[in-house]
CSV table of C-alpha atoms and ligand atoms in Angstrom, one decimal:
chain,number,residue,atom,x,y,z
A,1,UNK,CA,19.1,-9.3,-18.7
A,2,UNK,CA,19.3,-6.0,-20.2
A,3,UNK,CA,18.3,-3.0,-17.9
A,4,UNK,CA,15.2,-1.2,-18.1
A,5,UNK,CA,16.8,2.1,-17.1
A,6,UNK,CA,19.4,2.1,-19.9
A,7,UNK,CA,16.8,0.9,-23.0
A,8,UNK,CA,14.9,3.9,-22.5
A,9,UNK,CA,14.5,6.0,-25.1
A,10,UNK,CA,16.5,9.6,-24.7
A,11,UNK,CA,13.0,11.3,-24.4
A,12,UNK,CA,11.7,9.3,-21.6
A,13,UNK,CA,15.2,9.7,-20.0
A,14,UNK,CA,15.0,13.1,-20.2
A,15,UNK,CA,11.3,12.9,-18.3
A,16,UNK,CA,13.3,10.9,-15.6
A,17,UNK,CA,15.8,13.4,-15.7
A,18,UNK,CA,13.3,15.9,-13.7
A,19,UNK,CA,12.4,12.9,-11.3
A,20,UNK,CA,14.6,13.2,-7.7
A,21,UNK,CA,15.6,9.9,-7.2
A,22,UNK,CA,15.5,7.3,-5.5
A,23,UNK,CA,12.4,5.6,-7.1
A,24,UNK,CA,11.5,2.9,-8.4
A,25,UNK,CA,11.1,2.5,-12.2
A,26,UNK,CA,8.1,-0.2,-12.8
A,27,UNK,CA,7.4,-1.5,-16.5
A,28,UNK,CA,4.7,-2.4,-17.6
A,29,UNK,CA,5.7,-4.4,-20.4
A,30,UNK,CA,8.4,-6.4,-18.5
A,31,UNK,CA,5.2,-7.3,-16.1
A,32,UNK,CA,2.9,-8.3,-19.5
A,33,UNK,CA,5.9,-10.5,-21.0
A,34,UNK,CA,5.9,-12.4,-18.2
A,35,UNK,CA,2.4,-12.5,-17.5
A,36,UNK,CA,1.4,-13.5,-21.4
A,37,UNK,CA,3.9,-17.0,-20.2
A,38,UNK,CA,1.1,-17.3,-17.7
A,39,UNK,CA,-1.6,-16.6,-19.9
A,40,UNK,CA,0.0,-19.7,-22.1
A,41,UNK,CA,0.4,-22.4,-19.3
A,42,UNK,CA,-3.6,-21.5,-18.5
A,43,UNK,CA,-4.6,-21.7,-22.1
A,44,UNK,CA,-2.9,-25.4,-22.3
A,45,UNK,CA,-3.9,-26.2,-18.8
A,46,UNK,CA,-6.9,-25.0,-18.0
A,47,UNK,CA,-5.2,-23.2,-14.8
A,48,UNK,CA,-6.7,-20.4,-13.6
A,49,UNK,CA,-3.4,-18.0,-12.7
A,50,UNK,CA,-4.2,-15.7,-9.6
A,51,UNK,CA,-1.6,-12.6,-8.4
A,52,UNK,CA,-0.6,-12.9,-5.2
A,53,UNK,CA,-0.5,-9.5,-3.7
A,54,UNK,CA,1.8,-10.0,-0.5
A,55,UNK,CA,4.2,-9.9,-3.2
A,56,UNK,CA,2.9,-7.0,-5.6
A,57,UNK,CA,0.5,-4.7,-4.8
A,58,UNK,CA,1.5,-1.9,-6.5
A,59,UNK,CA,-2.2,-0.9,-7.6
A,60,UNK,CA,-1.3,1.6,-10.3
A,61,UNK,CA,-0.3,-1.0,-13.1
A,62,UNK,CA,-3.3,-4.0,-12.0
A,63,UNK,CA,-5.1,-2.4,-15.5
A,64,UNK,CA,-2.1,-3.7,-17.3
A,65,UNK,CA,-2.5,-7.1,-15.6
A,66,UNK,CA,-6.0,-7.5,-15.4
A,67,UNK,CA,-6.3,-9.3,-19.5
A,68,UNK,CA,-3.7,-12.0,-18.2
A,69,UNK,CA,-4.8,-13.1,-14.9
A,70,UNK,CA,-7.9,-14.2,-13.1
A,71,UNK,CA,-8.1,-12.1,-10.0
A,72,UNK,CA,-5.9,-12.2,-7.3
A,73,UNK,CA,-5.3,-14.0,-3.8
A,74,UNK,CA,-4.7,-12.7,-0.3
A,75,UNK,CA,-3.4,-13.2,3.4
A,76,UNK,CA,-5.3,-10.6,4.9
A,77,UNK,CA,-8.1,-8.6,5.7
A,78,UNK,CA,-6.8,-5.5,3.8
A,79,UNK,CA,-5.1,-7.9,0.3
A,80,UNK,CA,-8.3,-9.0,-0.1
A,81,UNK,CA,-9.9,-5.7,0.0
A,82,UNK,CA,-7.7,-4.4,-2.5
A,83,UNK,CA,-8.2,-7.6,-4.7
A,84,UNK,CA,-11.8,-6.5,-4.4
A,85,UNK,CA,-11.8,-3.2,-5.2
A,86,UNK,CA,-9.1,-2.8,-7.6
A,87,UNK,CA,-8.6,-5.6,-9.6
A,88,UNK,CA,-11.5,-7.8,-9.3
A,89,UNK,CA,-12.0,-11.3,-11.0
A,90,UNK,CA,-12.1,-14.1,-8.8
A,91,UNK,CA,-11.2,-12.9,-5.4
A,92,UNK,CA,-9.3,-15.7,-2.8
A,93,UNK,CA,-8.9,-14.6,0.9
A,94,UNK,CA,-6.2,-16.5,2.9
A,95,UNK,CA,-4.6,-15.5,5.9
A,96,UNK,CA,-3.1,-17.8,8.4
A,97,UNK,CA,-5.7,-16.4,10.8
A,98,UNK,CA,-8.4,-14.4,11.1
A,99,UNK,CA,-9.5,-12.5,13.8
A,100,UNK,CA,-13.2,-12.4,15.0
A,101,UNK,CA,-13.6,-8.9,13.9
A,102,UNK,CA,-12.7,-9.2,10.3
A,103,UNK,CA,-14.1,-12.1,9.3
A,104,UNK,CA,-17.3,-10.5,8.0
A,105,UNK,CA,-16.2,-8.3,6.2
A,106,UNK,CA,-13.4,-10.5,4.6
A,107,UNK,CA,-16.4,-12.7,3.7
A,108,UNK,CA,-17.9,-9.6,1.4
A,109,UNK,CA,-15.1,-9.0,-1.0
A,110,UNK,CA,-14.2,-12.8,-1.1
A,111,UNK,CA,-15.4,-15.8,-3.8
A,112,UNK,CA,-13.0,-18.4,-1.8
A,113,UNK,CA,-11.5,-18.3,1.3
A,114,UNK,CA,-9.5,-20.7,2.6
A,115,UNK,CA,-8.5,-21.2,6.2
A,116,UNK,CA,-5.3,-22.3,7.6
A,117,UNK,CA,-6.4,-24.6,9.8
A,118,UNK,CA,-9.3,-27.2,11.3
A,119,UNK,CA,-10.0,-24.9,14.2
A,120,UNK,CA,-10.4,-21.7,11.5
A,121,UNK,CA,-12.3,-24.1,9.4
A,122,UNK,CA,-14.7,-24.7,12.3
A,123,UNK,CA,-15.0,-20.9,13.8
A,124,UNK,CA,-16.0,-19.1,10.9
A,125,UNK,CA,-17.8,-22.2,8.4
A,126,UNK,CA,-21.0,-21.2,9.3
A,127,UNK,CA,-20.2,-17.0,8.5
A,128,UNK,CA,-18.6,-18.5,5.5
A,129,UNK,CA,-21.6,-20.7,4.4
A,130,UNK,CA,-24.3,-17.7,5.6
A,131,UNK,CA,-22.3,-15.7,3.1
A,132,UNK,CA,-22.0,-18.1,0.3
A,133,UNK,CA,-18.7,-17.9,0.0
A,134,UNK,CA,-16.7,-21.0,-0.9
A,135,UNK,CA,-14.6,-22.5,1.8
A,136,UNK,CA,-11.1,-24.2,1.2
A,137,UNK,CA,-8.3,-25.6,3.6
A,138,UNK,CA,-4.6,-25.2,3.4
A,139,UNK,CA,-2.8,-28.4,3.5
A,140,UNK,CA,0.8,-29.2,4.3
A,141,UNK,CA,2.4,-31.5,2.6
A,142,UNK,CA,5.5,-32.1,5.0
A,143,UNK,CA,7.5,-31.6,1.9
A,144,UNK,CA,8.8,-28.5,-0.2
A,145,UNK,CA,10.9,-27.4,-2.8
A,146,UNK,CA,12.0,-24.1,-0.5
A,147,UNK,CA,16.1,-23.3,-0.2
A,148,UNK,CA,15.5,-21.2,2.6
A,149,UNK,CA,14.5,-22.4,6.2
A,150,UNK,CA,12.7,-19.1,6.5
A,151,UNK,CA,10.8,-19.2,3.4
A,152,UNK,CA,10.2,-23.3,3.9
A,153,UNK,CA,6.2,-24.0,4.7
A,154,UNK,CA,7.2,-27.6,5.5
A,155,UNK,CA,9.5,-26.4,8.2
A,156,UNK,CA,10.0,-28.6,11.4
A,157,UNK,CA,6.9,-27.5,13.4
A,158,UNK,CA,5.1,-25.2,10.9
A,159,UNK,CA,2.0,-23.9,11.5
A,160,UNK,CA,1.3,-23.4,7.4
A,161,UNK,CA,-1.7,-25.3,7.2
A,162,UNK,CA,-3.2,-28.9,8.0
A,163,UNK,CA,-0.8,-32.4,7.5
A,164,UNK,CA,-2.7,-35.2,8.7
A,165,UNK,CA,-4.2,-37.1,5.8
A,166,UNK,CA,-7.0,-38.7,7.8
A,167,UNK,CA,-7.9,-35.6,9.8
A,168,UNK,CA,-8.3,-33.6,6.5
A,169,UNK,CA,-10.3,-36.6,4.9
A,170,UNK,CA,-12.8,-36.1,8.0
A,171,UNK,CA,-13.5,-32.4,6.8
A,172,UNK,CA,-13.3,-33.1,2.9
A,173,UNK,CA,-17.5,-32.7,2.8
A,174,UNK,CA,-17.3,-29.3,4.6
A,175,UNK,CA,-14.9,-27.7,1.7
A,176,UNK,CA,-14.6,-28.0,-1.9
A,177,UNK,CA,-11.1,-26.9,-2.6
A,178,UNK,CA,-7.3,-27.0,-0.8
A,179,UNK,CA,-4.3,-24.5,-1.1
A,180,UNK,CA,-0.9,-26.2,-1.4
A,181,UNK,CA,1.5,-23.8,-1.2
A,182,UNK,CA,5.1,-25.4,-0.6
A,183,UNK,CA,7.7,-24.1,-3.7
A,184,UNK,CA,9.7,-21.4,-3.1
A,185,UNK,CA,11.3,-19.6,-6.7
A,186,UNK,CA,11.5,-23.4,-7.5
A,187,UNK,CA,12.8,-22.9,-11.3
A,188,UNK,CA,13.2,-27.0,-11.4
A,189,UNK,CA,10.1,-29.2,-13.0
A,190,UNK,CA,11.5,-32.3,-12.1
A,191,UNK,CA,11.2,-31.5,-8.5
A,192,UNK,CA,7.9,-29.7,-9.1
A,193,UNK,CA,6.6,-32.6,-10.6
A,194,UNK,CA,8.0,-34.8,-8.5
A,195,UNK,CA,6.8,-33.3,-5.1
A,196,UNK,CA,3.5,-33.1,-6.6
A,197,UNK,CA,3.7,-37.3,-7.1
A,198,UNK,CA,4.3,-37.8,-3.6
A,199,UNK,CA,1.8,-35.4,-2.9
A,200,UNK,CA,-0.7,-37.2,-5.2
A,201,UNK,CA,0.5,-40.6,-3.2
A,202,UNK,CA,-0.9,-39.5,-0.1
A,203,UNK,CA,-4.0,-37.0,-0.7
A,204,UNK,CA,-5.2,-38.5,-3.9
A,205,UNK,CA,-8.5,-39.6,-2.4
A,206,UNK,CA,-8.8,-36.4,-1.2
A,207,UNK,CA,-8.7,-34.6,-4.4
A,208,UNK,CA,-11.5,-36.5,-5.3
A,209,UNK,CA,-14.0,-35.2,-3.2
A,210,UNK,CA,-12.5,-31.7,-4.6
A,211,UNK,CA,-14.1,-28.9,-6.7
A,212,UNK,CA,-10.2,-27.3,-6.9
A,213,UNK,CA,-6.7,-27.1,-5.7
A,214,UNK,CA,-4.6,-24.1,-5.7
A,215,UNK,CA,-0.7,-24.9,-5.9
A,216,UNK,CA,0.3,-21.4,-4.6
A,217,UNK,CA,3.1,-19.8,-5.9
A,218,UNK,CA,7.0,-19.9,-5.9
A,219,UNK,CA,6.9,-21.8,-8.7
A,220,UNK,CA,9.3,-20.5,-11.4
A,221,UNK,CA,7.8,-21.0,-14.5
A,222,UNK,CA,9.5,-17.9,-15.9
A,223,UNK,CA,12.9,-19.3,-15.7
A,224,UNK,CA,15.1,-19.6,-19.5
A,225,UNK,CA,14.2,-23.1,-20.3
A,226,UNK,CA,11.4,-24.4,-18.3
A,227,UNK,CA,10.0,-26.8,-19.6
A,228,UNK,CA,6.3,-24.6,-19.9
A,229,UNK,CA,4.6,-27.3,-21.9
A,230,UNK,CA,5.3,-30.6,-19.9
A,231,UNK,CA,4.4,-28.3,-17.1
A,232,UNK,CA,0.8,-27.6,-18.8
A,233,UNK,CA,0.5,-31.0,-19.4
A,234,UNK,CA,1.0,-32.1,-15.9
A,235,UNK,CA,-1.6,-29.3,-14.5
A,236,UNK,CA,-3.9,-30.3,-17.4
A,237,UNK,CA,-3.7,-34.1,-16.4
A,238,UNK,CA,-4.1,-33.5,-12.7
A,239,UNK,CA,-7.0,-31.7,-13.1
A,240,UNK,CA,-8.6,-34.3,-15.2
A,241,UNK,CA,-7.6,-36.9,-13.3
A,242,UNK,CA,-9.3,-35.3,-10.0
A,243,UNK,CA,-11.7,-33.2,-12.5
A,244,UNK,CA,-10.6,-30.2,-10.2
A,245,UNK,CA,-9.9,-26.7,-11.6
A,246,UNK,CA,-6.5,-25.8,-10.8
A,247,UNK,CA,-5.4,-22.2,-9.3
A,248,UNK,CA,-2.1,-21.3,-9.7
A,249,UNK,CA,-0.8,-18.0,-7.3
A,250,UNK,CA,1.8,-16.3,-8.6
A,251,UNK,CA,3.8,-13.7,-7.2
A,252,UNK,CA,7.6,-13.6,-8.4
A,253,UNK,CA,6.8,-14.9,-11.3
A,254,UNK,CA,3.6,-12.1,-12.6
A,255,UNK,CA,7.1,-9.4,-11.6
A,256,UNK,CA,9.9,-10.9,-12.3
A,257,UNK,CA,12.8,-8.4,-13.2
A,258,UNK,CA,9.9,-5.9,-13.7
A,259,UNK,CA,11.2,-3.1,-11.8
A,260,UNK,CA,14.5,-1.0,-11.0
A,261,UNK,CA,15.1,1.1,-7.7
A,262,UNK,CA,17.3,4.1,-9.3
A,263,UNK,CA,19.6,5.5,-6.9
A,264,UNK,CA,22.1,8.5,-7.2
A,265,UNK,CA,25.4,8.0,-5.6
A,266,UNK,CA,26.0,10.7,-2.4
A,267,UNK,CA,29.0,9.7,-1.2
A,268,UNK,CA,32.4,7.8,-1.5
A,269,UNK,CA,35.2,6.6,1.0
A,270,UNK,CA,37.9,3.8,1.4
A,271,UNK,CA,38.4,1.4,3.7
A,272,UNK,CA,40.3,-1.3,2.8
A,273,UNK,CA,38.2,-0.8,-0.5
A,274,UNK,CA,36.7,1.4,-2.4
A,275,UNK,CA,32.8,2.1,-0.6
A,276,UNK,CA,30.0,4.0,-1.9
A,277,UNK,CA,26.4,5.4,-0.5
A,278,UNK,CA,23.6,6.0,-2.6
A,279,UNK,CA,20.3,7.6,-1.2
A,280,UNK,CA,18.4,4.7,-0.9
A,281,UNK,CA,18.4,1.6,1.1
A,282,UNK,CA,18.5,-2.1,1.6
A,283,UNK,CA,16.7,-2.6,4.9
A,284,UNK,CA,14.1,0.1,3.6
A,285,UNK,CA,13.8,-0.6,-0.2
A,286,UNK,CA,14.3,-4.0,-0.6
A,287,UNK,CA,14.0,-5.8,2.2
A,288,UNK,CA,14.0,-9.2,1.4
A,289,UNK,CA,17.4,-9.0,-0.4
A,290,UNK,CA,18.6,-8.5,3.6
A,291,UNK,CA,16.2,-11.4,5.1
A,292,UNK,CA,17.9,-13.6,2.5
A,293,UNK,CA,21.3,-12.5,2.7
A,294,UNK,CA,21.5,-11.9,-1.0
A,295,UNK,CA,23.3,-8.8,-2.8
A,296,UNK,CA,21.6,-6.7,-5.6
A,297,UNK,CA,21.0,-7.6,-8.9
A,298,UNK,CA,22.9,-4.2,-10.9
A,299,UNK,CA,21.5,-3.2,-13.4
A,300,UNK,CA,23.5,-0.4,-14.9
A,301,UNK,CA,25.3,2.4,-13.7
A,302,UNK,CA,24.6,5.8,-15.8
A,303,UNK,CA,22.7,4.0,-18.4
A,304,UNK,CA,26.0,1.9,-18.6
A,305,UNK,CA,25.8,-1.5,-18.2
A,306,UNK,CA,29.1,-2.4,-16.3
A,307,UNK,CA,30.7,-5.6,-15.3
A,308,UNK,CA,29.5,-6.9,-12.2
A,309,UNK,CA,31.0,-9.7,-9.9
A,310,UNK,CA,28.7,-11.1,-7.7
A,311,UNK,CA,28.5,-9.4,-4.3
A,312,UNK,CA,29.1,-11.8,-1.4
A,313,UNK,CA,29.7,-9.7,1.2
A,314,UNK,CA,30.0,-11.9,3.7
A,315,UNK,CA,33.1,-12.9,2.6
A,316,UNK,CA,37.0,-12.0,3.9
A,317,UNK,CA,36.1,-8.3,2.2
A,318,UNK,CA,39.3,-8.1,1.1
A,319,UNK,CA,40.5,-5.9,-1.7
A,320,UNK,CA,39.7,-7.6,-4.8
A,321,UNK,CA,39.0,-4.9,-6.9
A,322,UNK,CA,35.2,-4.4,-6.2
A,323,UNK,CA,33.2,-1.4,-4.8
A,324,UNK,CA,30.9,-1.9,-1.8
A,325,UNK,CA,27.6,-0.1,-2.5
A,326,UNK,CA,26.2,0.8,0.6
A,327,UNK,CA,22.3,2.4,1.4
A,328,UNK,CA,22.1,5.4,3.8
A,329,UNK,CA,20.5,4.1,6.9
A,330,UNK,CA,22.8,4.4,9.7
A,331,UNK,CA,22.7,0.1,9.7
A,332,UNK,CA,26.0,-1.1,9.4
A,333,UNK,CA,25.4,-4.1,7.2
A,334,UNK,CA,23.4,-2.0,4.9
A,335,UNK,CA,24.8,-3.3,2.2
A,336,UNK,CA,23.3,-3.5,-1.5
A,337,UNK,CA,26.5,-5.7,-2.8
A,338,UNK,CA,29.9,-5.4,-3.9
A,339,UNK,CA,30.4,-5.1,-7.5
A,340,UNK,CA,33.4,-4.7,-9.8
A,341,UNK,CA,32.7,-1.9,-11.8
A,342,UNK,CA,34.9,-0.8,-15.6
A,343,UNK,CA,35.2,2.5,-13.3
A,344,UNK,CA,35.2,4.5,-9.8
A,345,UNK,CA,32.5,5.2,-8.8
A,346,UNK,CA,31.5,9.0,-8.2
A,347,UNK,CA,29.0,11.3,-6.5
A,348,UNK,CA,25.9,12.3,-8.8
A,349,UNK,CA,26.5,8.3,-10.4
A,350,UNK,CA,23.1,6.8,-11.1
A,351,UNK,CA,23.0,3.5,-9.5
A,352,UNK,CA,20.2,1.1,-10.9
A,353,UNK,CA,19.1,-2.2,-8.8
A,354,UNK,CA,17.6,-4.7,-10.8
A,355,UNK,CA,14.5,-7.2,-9.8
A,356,UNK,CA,13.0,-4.3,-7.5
A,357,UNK,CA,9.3,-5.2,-8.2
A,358,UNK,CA,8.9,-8.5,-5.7
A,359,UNK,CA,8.7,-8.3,-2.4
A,360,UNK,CA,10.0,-4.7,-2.3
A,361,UNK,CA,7.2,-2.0,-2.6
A,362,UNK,CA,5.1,-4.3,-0.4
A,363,UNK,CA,7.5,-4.3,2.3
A,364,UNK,CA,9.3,-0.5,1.9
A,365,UNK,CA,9.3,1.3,5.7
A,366,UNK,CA,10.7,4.5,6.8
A,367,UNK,CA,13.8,3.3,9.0
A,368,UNK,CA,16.1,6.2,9.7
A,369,UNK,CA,13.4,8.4,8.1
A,370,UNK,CA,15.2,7.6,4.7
A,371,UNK,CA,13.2,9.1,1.7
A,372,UNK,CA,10.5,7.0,0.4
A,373,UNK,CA,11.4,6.0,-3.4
A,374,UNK,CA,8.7,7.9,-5.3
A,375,UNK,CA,6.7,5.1,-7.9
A,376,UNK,CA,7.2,5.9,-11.5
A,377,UNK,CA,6.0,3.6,-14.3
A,378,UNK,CA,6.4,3.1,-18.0
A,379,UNK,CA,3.5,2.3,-19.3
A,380,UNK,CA,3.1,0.1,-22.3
A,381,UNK,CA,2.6,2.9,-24.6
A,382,UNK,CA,6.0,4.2,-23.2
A,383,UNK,CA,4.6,7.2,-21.2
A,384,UNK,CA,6.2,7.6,-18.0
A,385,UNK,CA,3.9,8.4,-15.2
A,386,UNK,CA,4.8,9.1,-11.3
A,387,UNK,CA,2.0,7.2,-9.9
A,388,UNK,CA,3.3,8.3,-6.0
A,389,UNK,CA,6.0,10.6,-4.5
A,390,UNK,CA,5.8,10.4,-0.6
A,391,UNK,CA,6.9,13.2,1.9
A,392,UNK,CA,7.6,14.2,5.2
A,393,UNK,CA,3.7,14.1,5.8
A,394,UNK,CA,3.7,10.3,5.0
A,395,UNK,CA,6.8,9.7,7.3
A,396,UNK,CA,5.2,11.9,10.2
A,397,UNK,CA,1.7,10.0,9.5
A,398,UNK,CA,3.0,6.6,9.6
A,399,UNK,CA,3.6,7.5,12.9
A,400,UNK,CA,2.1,9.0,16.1
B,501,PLP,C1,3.9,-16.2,-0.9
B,501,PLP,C2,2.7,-16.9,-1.5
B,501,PLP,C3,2.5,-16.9,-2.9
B,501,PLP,C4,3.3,-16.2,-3.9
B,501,PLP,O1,4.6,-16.7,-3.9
B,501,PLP,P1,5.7,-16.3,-5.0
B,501,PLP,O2,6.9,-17.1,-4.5
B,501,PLP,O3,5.9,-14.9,-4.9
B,501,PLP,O4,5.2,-16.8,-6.3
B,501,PLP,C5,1.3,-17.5,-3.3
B,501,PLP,N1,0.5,-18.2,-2.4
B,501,PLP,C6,0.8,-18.3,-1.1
B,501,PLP,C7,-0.1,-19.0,-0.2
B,501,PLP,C8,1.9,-17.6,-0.6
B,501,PLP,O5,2.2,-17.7,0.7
């Protein structure tokens, strides 16, 4: 995966030039090419691909996205607000509850919203019906294609929706779709496929009193080699079976490697091995990297791309000719990875993080008071735009 960073062109890295780091450095195009692979599976399938904005939310490029998508999906009061206002299409609204208060105006920016469970279904169906607003239930399979315990819907004792065939049977004539959300970056057909079989075993006559079904996201249709038409088929032949229309939710996979955070080195010691700090960091910039336990993706250091080991730094840490690249909040294991680099690293070294569009911008926070990463894009015409720089008045107002 070449680096975004290091293919610019030496105008648009001189405009960067003038731009304090960190920030991070979304494209537009990378966000297109994989959104035109969506664009193709609901062109053979009939699927109608939604963007899921707890992953991306990042407002300033939806223009970009709008011609390859259908609208967007939510879980909560202010995603589906922002569905409404700024990208539009069809608008879902999920959230694995609502409160009393919001559920009105949820219901006015909605077109679907589907509740997480029979009590939800039965508090808000008449708001929901008063509005006209489609209803939906989330249903839990019992079974996923998740590696992560943390990330698994089907988790011993989850509360991710409904599981008990009959139960959900008893309600099908108060809703007219389900949201089956259970694969997690799943990059494998066979098991997609093959979870939806069993899935089909139990809830088939379900899906016949259905309008739709929505197979959420996490499913890693982006992946080198997946098998994109079988996969059309298999949505295409689902929905003809059932005659449902089919929603697809993706969030990884409409940003996949869309982003780099770019990072300057600040600092350098040694112990035991070489170390680094750059001014951004892993518990404020991309968060999920640390949930997950996973080192950053590098993407090129000074437009360089270098060779990189993969960072496990969990391991005995012992001196095998890597550099530890640490953030700048005063967290100990704020670690971005270790990373054998062609050479040492040195203050004033631009350090690029690769895959920084997912599950970062929507999660950034202002531990330690670190500086914000501003948001600069490349638009498809190649201009470079800072959408958002953020200051001491947005770290003091996040506050009280
Ligand atoms: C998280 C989530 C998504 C998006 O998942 P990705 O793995 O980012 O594609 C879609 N739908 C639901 C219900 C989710 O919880």
């Amino acid at each position: 995966m070449a680096s975004l960073f290091a293919q610019l062109s030496k105008e648009q890295q001189q405009t960067l030039s003038g731009i304090k780091t960190p920030y991070y450095l979304l494209d537009e195009r990378a966000i297109v090419n994989n959104l035109k692979i969506a664009q193709q599976i609901s062109a053979q399938s009939g699927a109608k691909p939604l963007l899921a904005l707890k992953c991306f939310a990042t407002w300033g490029v939806f223009e970009a996205m709008k011609p390859y998508l259908f609208g967007t999906t939510s879980s909560s009061l202010n995603e589906v607000r922002l569905g409404r206002e700024c990208f539009g299409g069809e608008t879902h609204a999920y959230s694995v509850a609502y409160a009393d208060h919001e559920i009105d105006e949820v219901l006015s920016y909605a077109d679907k919203i589907i509740f997480n469970s029979f009590n939800q279904l039965t508090r808000f169906e008449q708001k929901a019906r008063d509005a006209g607003v489609a209803m939906g239930l989330r249903i839990n399979p019992k079974t996923s294609n998740s590696s992560f315990l943390i990330a698994d819907p089907a988790r011993p004792f989850s509360r991710l929706g409904e599981h008990d065939v009959d139960k959900i049977l008893a309600v099908a004539d108060r809703i007219s779709g389900v949201m089956i959300h259970n694969n997690c970056e799943n990059d494998d057909f066979d098991a997609f496929n093959q979870s939806l079989t069993e899935i089909e075993n139990r809830f088939s006559a379900l899906f016949h009193q259905l309008d739709w079904v929505s197979f959420g996201g996490g499913i890693h249709y982006i992946a080198d080699n997946y098998p994109i038409s079988a996969f059309a088929k298999r949505l295409q032949d689902f929905s003809e079976r059932y005659g449902v229309q089919i929603y697809l939710e993706p969030g990884e996979a409409a940003v996949h490697q869309a982003a780099e955070l770019v990072t300057t080195v600040l600092d350098t010691l040694h112990n035991g091995k070489p170390l680094a700090v750059v001014d951004a960091s892993i518990e404020a910039h991309m968060l999920d990297l640390l949930i997950y336990r996973q080192s950053a993706p590098l993407a090129c250091v000074n437009q360089t791309a270098y060779h990189i080991k993969g960072g496990d730094f969990d391991g005995d840490g012992s001196d095998d000719g890597s550099v530890r690249i640490y953030g700048k909040s005063c967290l100990a294991g704020d670690i971005f990875g270790d990373y054998v680099l062609d050479a040492p690293l040195e203050v004033g070294d631009k350090v690029v993080f690769a895959n920084a569009a997912a599950y970062t911008m929507v999660k950034k926070n202002w531990f330690n008071g670190v500086d914000m990463p501003a948001i600069v894009i490349v638009r498809e015409n190649g201009e470079i735009v800072i959408q958002r720089q953020f200051d001491y008045q947005d770290y003091k107002a996040s506050l009280s």
